[in-house]
Short mmCIF file of C-alpha atoms (C1' of nucleotides) in Angstrom, two decimals:
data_model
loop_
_atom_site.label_atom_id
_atom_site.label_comp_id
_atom_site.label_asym_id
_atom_site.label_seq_id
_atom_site.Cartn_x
_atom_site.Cartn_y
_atom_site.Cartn_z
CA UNK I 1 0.00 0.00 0.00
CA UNK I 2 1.35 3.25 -0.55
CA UNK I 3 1.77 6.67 1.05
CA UNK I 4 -1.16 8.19 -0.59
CA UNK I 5 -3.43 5.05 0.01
CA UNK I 6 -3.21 4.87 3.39
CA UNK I 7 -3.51 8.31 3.97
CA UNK I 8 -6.63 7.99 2.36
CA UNK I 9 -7.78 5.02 4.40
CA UNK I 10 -6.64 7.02 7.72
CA UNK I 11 -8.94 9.92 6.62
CA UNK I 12 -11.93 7.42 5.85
CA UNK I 13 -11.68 5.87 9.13
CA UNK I 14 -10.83 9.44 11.06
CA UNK I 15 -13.83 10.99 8.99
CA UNK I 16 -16.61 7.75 10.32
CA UNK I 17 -15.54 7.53 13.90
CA UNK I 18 -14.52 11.49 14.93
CA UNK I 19 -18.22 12.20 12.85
CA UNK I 20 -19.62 9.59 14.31
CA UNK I 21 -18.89 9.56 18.04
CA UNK I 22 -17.03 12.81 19.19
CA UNK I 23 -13.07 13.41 18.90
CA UNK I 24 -12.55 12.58 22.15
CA UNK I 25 -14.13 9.16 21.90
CA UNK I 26 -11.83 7.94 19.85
CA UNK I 27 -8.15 7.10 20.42
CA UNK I 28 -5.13 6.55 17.98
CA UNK I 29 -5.76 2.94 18.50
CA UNK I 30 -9.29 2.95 16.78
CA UNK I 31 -8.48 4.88 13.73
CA UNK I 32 -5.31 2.31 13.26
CA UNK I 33 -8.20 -0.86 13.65
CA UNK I 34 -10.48 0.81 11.56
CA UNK I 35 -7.78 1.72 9.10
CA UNK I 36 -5.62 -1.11 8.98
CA UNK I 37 -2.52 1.35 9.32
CA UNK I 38 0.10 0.39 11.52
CA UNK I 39 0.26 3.28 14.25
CA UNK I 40 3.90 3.57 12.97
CA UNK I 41 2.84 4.51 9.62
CA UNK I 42 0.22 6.72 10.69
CA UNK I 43 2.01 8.81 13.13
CA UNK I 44 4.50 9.57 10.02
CA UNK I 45 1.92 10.35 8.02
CA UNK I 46 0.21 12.62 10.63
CA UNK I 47 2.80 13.50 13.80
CA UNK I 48 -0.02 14.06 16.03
CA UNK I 49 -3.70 13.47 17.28
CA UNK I 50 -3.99 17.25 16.77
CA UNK I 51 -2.75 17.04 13.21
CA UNK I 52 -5.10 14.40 12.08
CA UNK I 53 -8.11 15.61 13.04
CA UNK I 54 -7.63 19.09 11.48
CA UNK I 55 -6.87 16.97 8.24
CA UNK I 56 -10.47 15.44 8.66
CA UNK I 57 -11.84 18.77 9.09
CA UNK I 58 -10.08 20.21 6.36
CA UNK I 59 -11.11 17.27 4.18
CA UNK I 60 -14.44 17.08 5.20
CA UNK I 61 -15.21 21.15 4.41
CA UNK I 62 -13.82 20.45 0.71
CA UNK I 63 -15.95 17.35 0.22
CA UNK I 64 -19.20 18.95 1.90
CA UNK I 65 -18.99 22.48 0.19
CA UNK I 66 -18.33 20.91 -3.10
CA UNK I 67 -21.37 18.12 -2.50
CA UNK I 68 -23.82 20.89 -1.63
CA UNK I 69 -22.15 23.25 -4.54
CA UNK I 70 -23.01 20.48 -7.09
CA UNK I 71 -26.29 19.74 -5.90
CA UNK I 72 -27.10 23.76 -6.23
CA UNK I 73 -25.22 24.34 -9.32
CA UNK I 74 -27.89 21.76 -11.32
CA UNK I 75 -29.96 24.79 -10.86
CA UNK I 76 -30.27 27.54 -13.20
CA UNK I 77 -32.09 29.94 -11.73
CA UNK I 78 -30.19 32.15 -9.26
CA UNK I 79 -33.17 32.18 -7.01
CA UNK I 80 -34.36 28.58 -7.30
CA UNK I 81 -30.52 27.87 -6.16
CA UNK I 82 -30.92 29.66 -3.26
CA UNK I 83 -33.96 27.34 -2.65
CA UNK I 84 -31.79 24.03 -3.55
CA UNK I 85 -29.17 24.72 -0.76
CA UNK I 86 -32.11 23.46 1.82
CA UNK I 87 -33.23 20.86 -0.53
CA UNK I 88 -29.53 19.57 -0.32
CA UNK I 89 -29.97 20.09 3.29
CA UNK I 90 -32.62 17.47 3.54
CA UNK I 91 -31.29 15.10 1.72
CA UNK I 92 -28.41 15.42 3.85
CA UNK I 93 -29.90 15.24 7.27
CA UNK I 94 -31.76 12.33 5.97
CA UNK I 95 -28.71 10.14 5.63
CA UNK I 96 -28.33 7.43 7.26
CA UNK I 97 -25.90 8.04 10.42
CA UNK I 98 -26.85 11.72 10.37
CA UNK I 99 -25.46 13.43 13.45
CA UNK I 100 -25.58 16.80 13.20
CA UNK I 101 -23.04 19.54 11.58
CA UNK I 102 -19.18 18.24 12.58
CA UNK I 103 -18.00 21.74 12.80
CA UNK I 104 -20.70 22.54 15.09
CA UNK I 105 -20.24 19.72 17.19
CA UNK I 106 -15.86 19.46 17.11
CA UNK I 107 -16.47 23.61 17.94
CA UNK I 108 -19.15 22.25 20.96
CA UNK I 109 -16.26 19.61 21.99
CA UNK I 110 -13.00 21.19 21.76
CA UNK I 111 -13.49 24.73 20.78
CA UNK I 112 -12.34 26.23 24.23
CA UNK I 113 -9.21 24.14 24.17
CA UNK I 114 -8.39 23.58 20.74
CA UNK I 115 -7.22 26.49 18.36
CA UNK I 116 -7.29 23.98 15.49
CA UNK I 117 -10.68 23.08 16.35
CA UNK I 118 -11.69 26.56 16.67
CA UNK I 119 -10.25 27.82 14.11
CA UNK I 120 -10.92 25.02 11.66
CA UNK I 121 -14.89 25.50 12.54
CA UNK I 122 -15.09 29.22 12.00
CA UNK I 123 -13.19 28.97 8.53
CA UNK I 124 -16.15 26.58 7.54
CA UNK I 125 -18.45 28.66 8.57
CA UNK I 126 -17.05 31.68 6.94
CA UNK I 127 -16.81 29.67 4.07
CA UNK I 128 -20.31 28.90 3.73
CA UNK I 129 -21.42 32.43 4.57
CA UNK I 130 -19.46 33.69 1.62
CA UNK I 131 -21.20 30.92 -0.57
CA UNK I 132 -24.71 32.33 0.37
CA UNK I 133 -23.17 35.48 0.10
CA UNK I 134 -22.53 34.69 -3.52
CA UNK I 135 -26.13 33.13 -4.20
CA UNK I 136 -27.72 35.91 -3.29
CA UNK I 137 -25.46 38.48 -5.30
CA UNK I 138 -26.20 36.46 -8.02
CA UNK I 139 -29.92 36.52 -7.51
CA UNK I 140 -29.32 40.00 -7.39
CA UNK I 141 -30.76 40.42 -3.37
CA UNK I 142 -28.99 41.97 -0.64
CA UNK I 143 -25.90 40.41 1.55
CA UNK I 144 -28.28 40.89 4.44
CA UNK I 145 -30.50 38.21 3.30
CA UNK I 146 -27.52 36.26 3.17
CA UNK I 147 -26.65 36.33 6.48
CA UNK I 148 -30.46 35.48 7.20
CA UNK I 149 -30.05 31.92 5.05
CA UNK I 150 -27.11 31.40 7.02
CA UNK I 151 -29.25 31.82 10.85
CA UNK I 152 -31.69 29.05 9.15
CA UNK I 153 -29.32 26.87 8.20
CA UNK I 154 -27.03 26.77 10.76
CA UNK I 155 -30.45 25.94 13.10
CA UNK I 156 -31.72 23.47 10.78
CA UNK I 157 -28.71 21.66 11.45
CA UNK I 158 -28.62 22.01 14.73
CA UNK I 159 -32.14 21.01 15.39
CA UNK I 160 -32.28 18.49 12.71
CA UNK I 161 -29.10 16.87 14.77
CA UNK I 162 -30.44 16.98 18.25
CA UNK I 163 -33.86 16.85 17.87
CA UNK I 164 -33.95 14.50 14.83
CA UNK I 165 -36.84 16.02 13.22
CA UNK I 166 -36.63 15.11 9.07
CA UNK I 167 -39.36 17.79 8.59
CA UNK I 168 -36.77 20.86 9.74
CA UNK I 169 -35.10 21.02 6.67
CA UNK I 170 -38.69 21.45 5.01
CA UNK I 171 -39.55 24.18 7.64
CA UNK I 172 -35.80 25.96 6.96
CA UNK I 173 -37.31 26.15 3.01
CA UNK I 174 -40.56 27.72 3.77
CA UNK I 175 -38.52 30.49 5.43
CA UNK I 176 -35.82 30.96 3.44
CA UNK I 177 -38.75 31.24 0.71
CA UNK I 178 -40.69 33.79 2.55
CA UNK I 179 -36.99 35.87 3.24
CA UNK I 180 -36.36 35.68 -0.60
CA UNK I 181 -39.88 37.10 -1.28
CA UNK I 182 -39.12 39.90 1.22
CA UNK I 183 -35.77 40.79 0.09
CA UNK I 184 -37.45 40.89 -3.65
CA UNK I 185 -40.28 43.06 -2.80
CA UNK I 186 -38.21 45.40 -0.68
CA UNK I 187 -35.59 45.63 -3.88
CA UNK I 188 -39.06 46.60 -6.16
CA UNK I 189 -40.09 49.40 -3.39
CA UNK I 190 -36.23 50.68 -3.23
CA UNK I 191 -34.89 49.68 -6.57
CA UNK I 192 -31.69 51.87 -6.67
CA UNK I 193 -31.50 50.75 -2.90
CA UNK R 1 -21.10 24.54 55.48
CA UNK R 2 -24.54 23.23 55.68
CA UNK R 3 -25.65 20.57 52.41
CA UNK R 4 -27.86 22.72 50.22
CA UNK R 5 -24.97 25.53 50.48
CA UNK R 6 -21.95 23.37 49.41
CA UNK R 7 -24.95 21.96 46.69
CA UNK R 8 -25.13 24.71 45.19
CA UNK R 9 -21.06 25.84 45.07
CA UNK R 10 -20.66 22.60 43.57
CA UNK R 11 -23.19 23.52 41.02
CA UNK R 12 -21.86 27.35 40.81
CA UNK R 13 -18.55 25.67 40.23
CA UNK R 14 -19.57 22.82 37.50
CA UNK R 15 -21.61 25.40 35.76
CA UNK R 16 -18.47 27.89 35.45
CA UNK R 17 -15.70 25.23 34.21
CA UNK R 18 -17.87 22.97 32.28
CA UNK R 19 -19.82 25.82 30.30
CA UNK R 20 -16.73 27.83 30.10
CA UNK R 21 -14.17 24.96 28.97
CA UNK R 22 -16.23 21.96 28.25
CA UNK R 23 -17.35 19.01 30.27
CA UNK R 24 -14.16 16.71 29.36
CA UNK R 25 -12.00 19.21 29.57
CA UNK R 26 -12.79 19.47 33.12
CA UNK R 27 -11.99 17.56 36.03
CA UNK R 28 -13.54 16.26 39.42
CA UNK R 29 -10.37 17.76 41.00
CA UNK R 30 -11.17 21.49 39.28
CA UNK R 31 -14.84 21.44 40.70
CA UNK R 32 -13.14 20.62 44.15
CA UNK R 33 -10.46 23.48 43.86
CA UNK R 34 -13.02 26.26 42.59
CA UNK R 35 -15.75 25.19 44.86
CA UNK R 36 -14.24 24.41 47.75
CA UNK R 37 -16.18 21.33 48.67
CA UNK R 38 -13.86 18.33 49.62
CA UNK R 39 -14.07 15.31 46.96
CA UNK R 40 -15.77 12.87 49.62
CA UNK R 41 -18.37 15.77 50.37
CA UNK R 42 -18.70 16.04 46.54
CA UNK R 43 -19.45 12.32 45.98
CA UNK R 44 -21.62 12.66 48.62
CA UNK R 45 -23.95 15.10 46.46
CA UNK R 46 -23.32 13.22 43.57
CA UNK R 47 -22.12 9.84 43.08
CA UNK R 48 -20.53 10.09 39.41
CA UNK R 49 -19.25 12.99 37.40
CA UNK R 50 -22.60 11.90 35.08
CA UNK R 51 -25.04 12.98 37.81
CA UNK R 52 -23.11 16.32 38.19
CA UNK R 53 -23.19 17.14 34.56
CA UNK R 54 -26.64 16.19 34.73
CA UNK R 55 -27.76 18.29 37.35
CA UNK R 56 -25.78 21.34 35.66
CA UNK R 57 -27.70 21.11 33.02
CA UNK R 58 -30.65 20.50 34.68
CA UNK R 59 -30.30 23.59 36.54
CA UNK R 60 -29.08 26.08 34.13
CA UNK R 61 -32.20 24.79 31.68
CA UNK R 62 -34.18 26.40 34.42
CA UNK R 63 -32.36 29.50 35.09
CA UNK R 64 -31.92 29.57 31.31
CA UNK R 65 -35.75 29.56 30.39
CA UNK R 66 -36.46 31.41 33.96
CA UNK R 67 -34.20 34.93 32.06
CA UNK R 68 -35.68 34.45 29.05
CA UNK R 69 -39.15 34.54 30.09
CA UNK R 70 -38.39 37.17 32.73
CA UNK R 71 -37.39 39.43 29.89
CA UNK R 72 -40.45 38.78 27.38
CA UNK R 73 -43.31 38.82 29.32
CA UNK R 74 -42.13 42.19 30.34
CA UNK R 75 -43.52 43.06 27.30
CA UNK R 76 -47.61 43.20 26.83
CA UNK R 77 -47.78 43.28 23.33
CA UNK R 78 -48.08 39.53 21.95
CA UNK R 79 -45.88 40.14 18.88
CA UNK R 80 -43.43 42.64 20.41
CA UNK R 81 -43.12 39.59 23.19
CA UNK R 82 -41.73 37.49 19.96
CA UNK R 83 -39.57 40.00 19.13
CA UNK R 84 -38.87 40.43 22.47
CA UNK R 85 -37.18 37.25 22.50
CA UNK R 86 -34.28 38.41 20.12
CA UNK R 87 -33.36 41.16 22.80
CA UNK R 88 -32.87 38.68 24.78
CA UNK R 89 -30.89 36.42 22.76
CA UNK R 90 -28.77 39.32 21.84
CA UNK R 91 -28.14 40.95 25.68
CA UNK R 92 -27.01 37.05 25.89
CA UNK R 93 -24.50 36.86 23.55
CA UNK R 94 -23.02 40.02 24.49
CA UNK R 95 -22.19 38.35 28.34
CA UNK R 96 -18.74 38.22 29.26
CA UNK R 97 -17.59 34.35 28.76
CA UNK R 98 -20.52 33.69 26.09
CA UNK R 99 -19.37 30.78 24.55
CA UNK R 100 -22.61 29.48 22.18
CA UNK R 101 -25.29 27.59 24.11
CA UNK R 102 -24.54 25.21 27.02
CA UNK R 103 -26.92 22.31 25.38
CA UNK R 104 -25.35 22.41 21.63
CA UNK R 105 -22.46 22.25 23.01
CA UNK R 106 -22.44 19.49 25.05
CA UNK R 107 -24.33 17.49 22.78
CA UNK R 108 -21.56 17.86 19.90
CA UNK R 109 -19.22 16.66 22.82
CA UNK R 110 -20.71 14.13 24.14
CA UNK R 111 -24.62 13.52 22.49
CA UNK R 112 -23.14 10.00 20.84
CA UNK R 113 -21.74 8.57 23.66
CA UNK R 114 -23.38 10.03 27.40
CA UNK R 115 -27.37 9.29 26.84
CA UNK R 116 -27.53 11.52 29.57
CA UNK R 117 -26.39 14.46 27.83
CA UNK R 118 -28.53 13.64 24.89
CA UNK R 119 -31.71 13.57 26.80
CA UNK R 120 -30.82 16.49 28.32
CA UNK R 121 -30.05 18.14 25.39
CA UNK R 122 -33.60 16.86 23.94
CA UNK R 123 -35.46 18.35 26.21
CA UNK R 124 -34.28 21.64 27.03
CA UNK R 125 -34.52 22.02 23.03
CA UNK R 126 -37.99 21.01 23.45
CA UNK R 127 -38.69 23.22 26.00
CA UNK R 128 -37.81 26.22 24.18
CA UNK R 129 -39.89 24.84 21.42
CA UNK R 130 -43.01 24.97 23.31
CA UNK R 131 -42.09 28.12 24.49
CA UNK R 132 -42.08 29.80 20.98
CA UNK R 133 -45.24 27.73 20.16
CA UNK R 134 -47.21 28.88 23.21
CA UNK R 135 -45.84 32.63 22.25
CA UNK R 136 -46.97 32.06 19.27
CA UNK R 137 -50.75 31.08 19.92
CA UNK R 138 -50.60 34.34 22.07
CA UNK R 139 -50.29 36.44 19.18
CA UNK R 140 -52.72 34.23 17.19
CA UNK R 141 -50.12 33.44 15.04
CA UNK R 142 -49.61 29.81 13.46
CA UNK R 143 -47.15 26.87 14.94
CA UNK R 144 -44.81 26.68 11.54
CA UNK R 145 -43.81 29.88 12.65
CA UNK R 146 -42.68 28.71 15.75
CA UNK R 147 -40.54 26.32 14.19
CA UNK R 148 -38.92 28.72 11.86
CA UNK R 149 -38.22 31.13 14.83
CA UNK R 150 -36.97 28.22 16.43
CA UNK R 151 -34.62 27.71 13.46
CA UNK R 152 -33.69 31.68 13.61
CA UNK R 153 -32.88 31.53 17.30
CA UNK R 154 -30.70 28.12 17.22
CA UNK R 155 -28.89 29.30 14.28
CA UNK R 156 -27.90 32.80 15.82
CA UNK R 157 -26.74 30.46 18.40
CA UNK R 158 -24.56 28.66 16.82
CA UNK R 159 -23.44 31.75 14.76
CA UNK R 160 -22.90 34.01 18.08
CA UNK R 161 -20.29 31.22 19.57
CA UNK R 162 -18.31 30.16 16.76
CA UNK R 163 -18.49 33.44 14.64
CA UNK R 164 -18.66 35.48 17.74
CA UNK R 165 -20.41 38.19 15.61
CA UNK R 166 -22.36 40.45 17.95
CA UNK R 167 -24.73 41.78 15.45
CA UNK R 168 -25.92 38.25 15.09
CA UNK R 169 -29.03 38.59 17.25
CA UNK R 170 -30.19 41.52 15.46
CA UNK R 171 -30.24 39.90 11.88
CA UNK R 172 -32.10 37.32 13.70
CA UNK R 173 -34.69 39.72 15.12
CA UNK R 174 -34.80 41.20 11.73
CA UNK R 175 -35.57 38.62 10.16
CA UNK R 176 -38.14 37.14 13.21
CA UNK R 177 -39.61 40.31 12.02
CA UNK R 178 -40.40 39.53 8.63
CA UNK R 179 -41.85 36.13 9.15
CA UNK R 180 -44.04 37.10 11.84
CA UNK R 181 -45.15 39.50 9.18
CA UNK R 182 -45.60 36.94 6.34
CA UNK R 183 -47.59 34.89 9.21
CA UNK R 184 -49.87 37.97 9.65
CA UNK R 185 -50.36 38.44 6.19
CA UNK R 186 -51.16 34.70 5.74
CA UNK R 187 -53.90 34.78 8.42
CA UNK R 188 -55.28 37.88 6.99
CA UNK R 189 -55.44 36.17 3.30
CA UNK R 190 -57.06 32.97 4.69
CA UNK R 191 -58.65 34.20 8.59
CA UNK R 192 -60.42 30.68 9.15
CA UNK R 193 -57.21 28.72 8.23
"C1'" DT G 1 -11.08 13.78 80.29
"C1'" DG G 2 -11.55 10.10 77.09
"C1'" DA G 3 -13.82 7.53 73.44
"C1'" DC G 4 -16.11 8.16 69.21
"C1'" DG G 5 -17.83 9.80 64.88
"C1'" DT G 6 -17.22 12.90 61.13
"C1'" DA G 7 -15.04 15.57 57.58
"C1'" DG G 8 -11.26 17.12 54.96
"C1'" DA G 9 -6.67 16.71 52.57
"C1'" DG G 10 -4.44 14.33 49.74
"C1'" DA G 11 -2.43 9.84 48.44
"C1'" DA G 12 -3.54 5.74 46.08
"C1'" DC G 13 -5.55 2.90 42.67
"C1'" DC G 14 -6.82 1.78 38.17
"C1'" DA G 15 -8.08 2.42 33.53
"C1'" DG G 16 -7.64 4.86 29.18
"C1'" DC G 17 -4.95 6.96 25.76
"C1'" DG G 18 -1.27 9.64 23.06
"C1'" DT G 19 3.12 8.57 21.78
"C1'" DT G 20 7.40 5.88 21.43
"C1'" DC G 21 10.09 1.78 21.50
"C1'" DT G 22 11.38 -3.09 20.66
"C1'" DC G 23 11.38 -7.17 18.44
"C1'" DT G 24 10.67 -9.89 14.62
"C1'" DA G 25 9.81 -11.30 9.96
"C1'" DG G 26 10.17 -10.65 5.23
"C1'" DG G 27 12.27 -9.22 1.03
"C1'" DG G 28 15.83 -7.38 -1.76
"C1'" DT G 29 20.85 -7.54 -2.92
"C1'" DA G 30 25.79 -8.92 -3.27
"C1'" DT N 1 23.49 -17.92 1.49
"C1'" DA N 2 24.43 -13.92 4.42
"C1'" DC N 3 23.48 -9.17 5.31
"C1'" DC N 4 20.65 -5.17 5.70
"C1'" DC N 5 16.71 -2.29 5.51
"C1'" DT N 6 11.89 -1.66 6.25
"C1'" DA N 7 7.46 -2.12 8.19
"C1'" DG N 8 4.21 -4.01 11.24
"C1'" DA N 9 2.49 -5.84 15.76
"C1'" DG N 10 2.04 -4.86 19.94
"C1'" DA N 11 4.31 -3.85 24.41
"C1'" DA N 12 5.89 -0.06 27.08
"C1'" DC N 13 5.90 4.57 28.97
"C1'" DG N 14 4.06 8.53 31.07
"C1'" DC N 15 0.33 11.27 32.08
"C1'" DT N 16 -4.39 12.33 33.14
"C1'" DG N 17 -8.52 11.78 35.52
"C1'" DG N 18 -12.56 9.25 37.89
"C1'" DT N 19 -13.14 7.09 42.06
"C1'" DT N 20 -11.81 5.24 46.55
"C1'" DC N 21 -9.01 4.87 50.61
"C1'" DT N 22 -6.19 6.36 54.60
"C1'" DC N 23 -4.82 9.21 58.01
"C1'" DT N 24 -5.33 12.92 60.87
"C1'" DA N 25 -7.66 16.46 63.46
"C1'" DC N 26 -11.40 18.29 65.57
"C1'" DG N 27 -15.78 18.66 67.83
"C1'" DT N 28 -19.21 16.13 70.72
"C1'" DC N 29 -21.13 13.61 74.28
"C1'" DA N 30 -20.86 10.67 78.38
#
DNA sequence: TGACGTAGAGAACCAGCGTTCTCTAGGGTA
DNA sequence: TACCCTAGAGAACGCTGGTTCTCTACGTCA
């Protein structure tokens, strides 16, 4: 097996268990079972705890942002692809093994101790501010709406991860849809804004 | 020291450290030093580090809810008490030491393994859910919009702690504003629902 | 005053875990 | 075949932290 392999299987087996029950709650030990890499091997290809997990958060922001960026992208009109970042979001909470947003919950766990955590979670979150940032730019509505999408988002996940309800997502649509219309009719009243 | 005082420094303690730093960042030895209560008094008032965590959380859900609803229903107006919620929310957030909510945060540390912290978790969410509904029926206002100010509020959250942006609350409120309106308008469209 | 019960301080115990070390086996090369 | 390098398995090490134990001191009651 070679370098890039394994690294690949340490990720995959970081990304299932650190998502799946907590950094914390799992040691060295389990990522090398799940893995199959010798803990030899994978402390040269990651010299610390601390180093590995900000690779699995680093990994995990590319995959998700370009997985929701594809879904939305299908879409061709700029305000239907606001809509289609909560459809993605359902489709997403309804997965099976669902737990919630990782940032969310690594920030929860470690974000007073940890400045990789920390800063890890609030460069995703940036990130995905910008995105919605850009969405609604391109649907030609304010950055303040943007920041609204975010708020419903962010507690769809939230809610959809604690409380488990499938329907959030739904409900996060039905608001983001009303905030769209509200942005657009406040644009018609103030065109030149 | 009589039992209900050293009680509650225990709890005084617990609730400082494990809000502030996280519950497995902290130790049964830290809530001895800042408290002041020996460790066999401690284990008296609560045989595992599980109970105490519980019966932080239990408490500050109470204190939690107890602020919150101090502040709206100083408000008479049915819709202004909606609002009033938001104030709230962002007079929190602006608290030295606010560090997200207690409840999201301990779930993403410890909701997959401590069923505990889960339940707790559950419920308090709950909680506030029925709060927003009964708020809602005040104002004669439908229960979807409970559940999308319930998204608004969980998401500023979130936002607040990891983004630490302090004008957070008041795009929430904003935008609580605007649904509550689209709700209005809705009932006015179709009165008998 | 003397025996007793209680409470606190802190050591002790034990398990878990991040990290490193050792030993061994296998494979490639002269 | 004999030597050497590498990699893996798993033991070892050191530290932390939850929980329990021991020892001492003090206050109380006969």
């Amino acid at each position: 097996m070679d370098q890039g392999a394994a690294r690949d299987q340490v990720l995959d087996a970081a990304e299932e268990l650190f998502y799946g029950r907590g950094i914390q709650a799992v040691g060295m030990d389990d990522i090398r079972s799940l893995s199959g890499v010798s803990l030899k091997r994978l402390y040269q290809l990651f010299a610390t705890k601390d180093r590995l997990v900000e690779a699995y958060l680093e990994r995990r922001d590319l995959s998700w942002r370009r997985r929701l960026a594809d879904h939305v992208e299908a879409c061709d009109d700029p305000e239907g692809r606001i809509i289609a970042v909560f459809d993605w979001l359902e489709r997403w909470f309804a997965e099976p093994g669902f737990r919630g947003c990782a940032w969310i919950n690594s920030f929860g766990e470690l974000g007073a101790t940890s400045a990789t955590v920390a800063t890890q979670a609030r460069r995703h979150k940036q990130a995905f501010r910008s995105y919605l940032e850009t969405l609604a730019a391109e649907a030609d509505l304010p950055r303040e709406l943007a920041g609204q999408l975010l708020l419903l988002a962010e507690g769809a996940m939230v809610t959809a991860g604690i409380l488990g309800a499938p329907e959030t997502a739904a409900q996060a649509r039905t608001a983001a849809g009303l905030l769209v219309e509200s942005a657009r009719r406040a644009r018609r009243a103030a065109p030149a804004e």
